[in-house]
Amino acid sequence: VVANGNGTLKNVFVYVKEGLPDQNWPARSDAVVLDQEGCEYKPRVIGVMAGQEFTIKNSDGLLHNVNAKPTANRGFNVGQPTNMETKKSFTQQEVMVPLTCEVHGWMEGFVGVVSHPYFAVTGDDGSFRLEGLPPGTYTVEAWHEKYGTKTMQVTVAAQETKTADFSYDAAAVALFVP
């Protein structure tokens, strides 16, 4: 658990869970990289669209193995013995796909896979942005690996900006803050 200095959480995956029109969204082409550095996945949580290629990089120059354990997608278990990159993608929505390294048992990462471009991961200030949502009412979900999911309804009008704040129980969060 990474608690930011302002009392917010890093590594929360936020996405539109319901309310988008049924359509085939083209997979994004922006580069998404999950790096194994210092025997940690960096960033710990990433988001991609179904069909979007992402890169798993080994910057440590020592053996790592990336074991993806999805339930809806096909898993993989790839050895990376040196500095190298492996490109992967998932074909369908799945929140979340856990990743582990069986060489270094403490290494965990997560991939949020959605069928549309409206997702984000909170950063060092706990914020997120879901840009370009068409007007409508949506169920937005926040996922955290220890604290679970929170949802809220958000209605957005044309050219409107809204703020959505998710709160987790402070007592539970305090148990994990270093």
Coordinates of C-alpha atoms in Angstrom, one line a residue:
V1 CA 0.0 0.0 0.0
V2 CA 1.4 3.4 -1.0
A3 CA -0.2 6.3 1.0
N4 CA 0.7 9.7 -0.5
G5 CA 1.8 12.6 1.8
N6 CA -1.6 14.2 1.3
G7 CA -3.5 11.2 2.7
T8 CA -4.5 9.7 -0.7
L9 CA -3.6 6.4 -2.2
K10 CA -1.4 5.6 -5.2
N11 CA -2.0 2.6 -7.5
V12 CA -5.8 2.7 -7.5
F13 CA -7.2 1.6 -10.8
V14 CA -10.3 3.7 -11.7
Y15 CA -12.5 3.0 -14.7
V16 CA -16.0 3.4 -16.1
K17 CA -17.7 0.2 -15.2
E18 CA -21.2 0.8 -16.7
G19 CA -23.0 3.4 -18.8
L20 CA -20.9 3.5 -22.0
P21 CA -22.7 2.8 -25.3
D22 CA -22.1 -0.6 -26.8
Q23 CA -19.4 -0.1 -29.4
N24 CA -16.1 -1.5 -30.5
W25 CA -13.5 1.0 -29.2
P26 CA -10.2 0.8 -31.2
A27 CA -7.4 -0.3 -28.9
R28 CA -5.1 2.6 -27.9
S29 CA -1.7 2.7 -29.4
D30 CA 0.1 4.6 -26.6
A31 CA 3.1 2.9 -25.1
V32 CA 2.5 1.2 -21.7
V33 CA 5.6 -0.2 -20.0
L34 CA 5.7 -2.3 -16.8
D35 CA 9.3 -2.4 -15.7
Q36 CA 11.0 -4.8 -13.4
E37 CA 13.4 -2.6 -11.6
G38 CA 15.0 -3.1 -8.1
C39 CA 13.0 -6.4 -7.9
E40 CA 9.7 -4.5 -8.0
Y41 CA 7.1 -4.0 -10.7
K42 CA 7.1 -0.3 -11.6
P43 CA 4.5 0.9 -11.8
R44 CA 2.8 -1.7 -9.6
V45 CA -0.6 -1.1 -11.3
I46 CA -1.1 -0.4 -15.0
G47 CA -4.2 -0.1 -17.2
V48 CA -4.6 -1.2 -20.9
M49 CA -7.4 -1.7 -23.3
A50 CA -8.3 -5.1 -24.5
G51 CA -6.1 -5.7 -27.6
Q52 CA -3.6 -3.0 -26.6
E53 CA 0.0 -4.2 -26.6
F54 CA 2.1 -3.4 -23.5
T55 CA 5.7 -4.1 -22.8
I56 CA 7.1 -5.9 -19.8
K57 CA 10.7 -4.8 -19.3
N58 CA 13.5 -6.3 -17.2
S59 CA 15.9 -3.5 -16.2
D60 CA 17.5 -5.5 -13.4
G61 CA 19.7 -7.7 -15.7
L62 CA 19.0 -10.7 -13.5
L63 CA 16.5 -13.5 -13.8
H64 CA 12.8 -12.6 -13.5
N65 CA 9.8 -14.6 -14.5
V66 CA 6.5 -12.9 -15.2
N67 CA 3.5 -15.1 -14.4
A68 CA 0.1 -13.6 -15.4
K69 CA -2.8 -15.3 -13.7
P70 CA -6.0 -14.0 -15.4
T71 CA -9.4 -15.7 -15.2
A72 CA -11.0 -14.4 -18.4
N73 CA -7.9 -14.1 -20.6
R74 CA -5.1 -16.5 -21.5
G75 CA -2.3 -16.5 -19.0
F76 CA 1.4 -16.5 -19.6
N77 CA 4.5 -17.4 -17.7
V78 CA 7.6 -15.8 -19.3
G79 CA 11.2 -16.0 -18.2
Q80 CA 13.3 -12.9 -18.6
P81 CA 16.9 -13.9 -17.7
T82 CA 18.6 -10.6 -18.7
N83 CA 17.8 -7.0 -19.6
M84 CA 15.1 -7.6 -22.2
E85 CA 11.5 -6.7 -23.2
T86 CA 8.5 -8.9 -23.8
K87 CA 5.3 -7.6 -25.5
K88 CA 1.9 -8.9 -24.4
S89 CA -1.8 -8.1 -24.7
F90 CA -5.1 -9.4 -23.3
T91 CA -8.1 -9.9 -25.5
Q92 CA -11.0 -9.2 -23.2
Q93 CA -11.9 -7.0 -20.2
E94 CA -10.7 -8.2 -16.8
V95 CA -10.2 -6.2 -13.7
M96 CA -7.6 -7.1 -12.4
V97 CA -5.0 -9.5 -13.8
P98 CA -2.4 -10.3 -11.1
L99 CA 1.3 -10.7 -12.0
T100 CA 3.9 -12.4 -9.9
C101 CA 7.6 -13.2 -10.2
E102 CA 8.3 -16.8 -9.0
V103 CA 12.0 -16.0 -8.6
H104 CA 11.3 -13.1 -6.2
G105 CA 8.1 -14.0 -4.3
W106 CA 7.5 -10.5 -3.1
M107 CA 7.1 -9.1 -6.6
E108 CA 3.5 -8.4 -7.4
G109 CA 1.9 -6.2 -10.1
F110 CA -1.6 -5.8 -11.5
V111 CA -3.0 -5.1 -15.0
G112 CA -6.5 -3.6 -15.4
V113 CA -7.9 -4.5 -18.8
V114 CA -11.0 -2.7 -20.1
S115 CA -12.8 -2.6 -23.4
H116 CA -12.8 1.2 -23.7
P117 CA -10.4 4.1 -23.2
Y118 CA -11.9 5.5 -20.0
F119 CA -9.5 4.4 -17.2
A120 CA -6.7 5.7 -15.1
V121 CA -4.3 4.8 -12.2
T122 CA -3.9 7.2 -9.3
G123 CA -0.5 8.7 -9.0
D124 CA 1.7 10.4 -6.4
D125 CA -1.1 12.9 -5.5
G126 CA -3.9 10.4 -5.5
S127 CA -5.7 12.0 -8.5
F128 CA -7.0 10.5 -11.7
R129 CA -8.6 11.8 -14.9
L130 CA -11.1 10.2 -17.2
E131 CA -11.0 12.5 -20.2
G132 CA -13.3 12.8 -23.1
L133 CA -16.3 11.0 -21.7
P134 CA -19.4 11.6 -23.8
P135 CA -22.4 13.1 -21.9
G136 CA -24.2 10.5 -19.8
T137 CA -24.5 8.8 -16.4
Y138 CA -21.8 6.3 -15.5
T139 CA -20.9 3.9 -12.8
V140 CA -17.2 4.6 -12.0
E141 CA -15.3 2.0 -10.0
A142 CA -12.1 2.3 -8.1
W143 CA -10.1 -0.8 -7.4
H144 CA -7.4 -1.2 -4.7
E145 CA -5.4 -4.4 -4.1
K146 CA -6.0 -4.3 -0.3
Y147 CA -9.1 -2.3 0.2
G148 CA -11.3 -3.6 -2.6
T149 CA -13.7 -1.7 -4.8
K150 CA -15.7 1.4 -4.4
T151 CA -18.3 2.6 -7.0
M152 CA -20.2 5.9 -7.6
Q153 CA -22.6 7.3 -10.1
V154 CA -21.3 10.2 -12.1
T155 CA -23.4 12.3 -14.5
V156 CA -21.5 14.3 -17.1
A157 CA -23.0 16.9 -19.4
A158 CA -21.4 18.1 -22.6
Q159 CA -18.2 20.2 -22.0
E160 CA -18.5 19.6 -18.2
T161 CA -15.8 18.6 -15.8
K162 CA -16.8 16.7 -12.6
T163 CA -14.9 15.7 -9.5
A164 CA -15.2 12.2 -8.1
D165 CA -13.6 11.4 -4.8
F166 CA -13.4 7.8 -3.5
S167 CA -12.9 7.3 0.2
Y168 CA -11.6 4.2 1.9
D169 CA -12.1 3.5 5.6
A170 CA -9.3 5.6 7.4
A171 CA -8.9 3.0 10.1
A172 CA -8.3 0.2 7.6
V173 CA -5.9 2.3 5.6
A174 CA -4.0 3.3 8.7
L175 CA -3.2 -0.3 9.4
F176 CA -1.1 -0.5 6.3
V177 CA 0.7 2.9 6.2
P178 CA 4.4 2.4 6.9

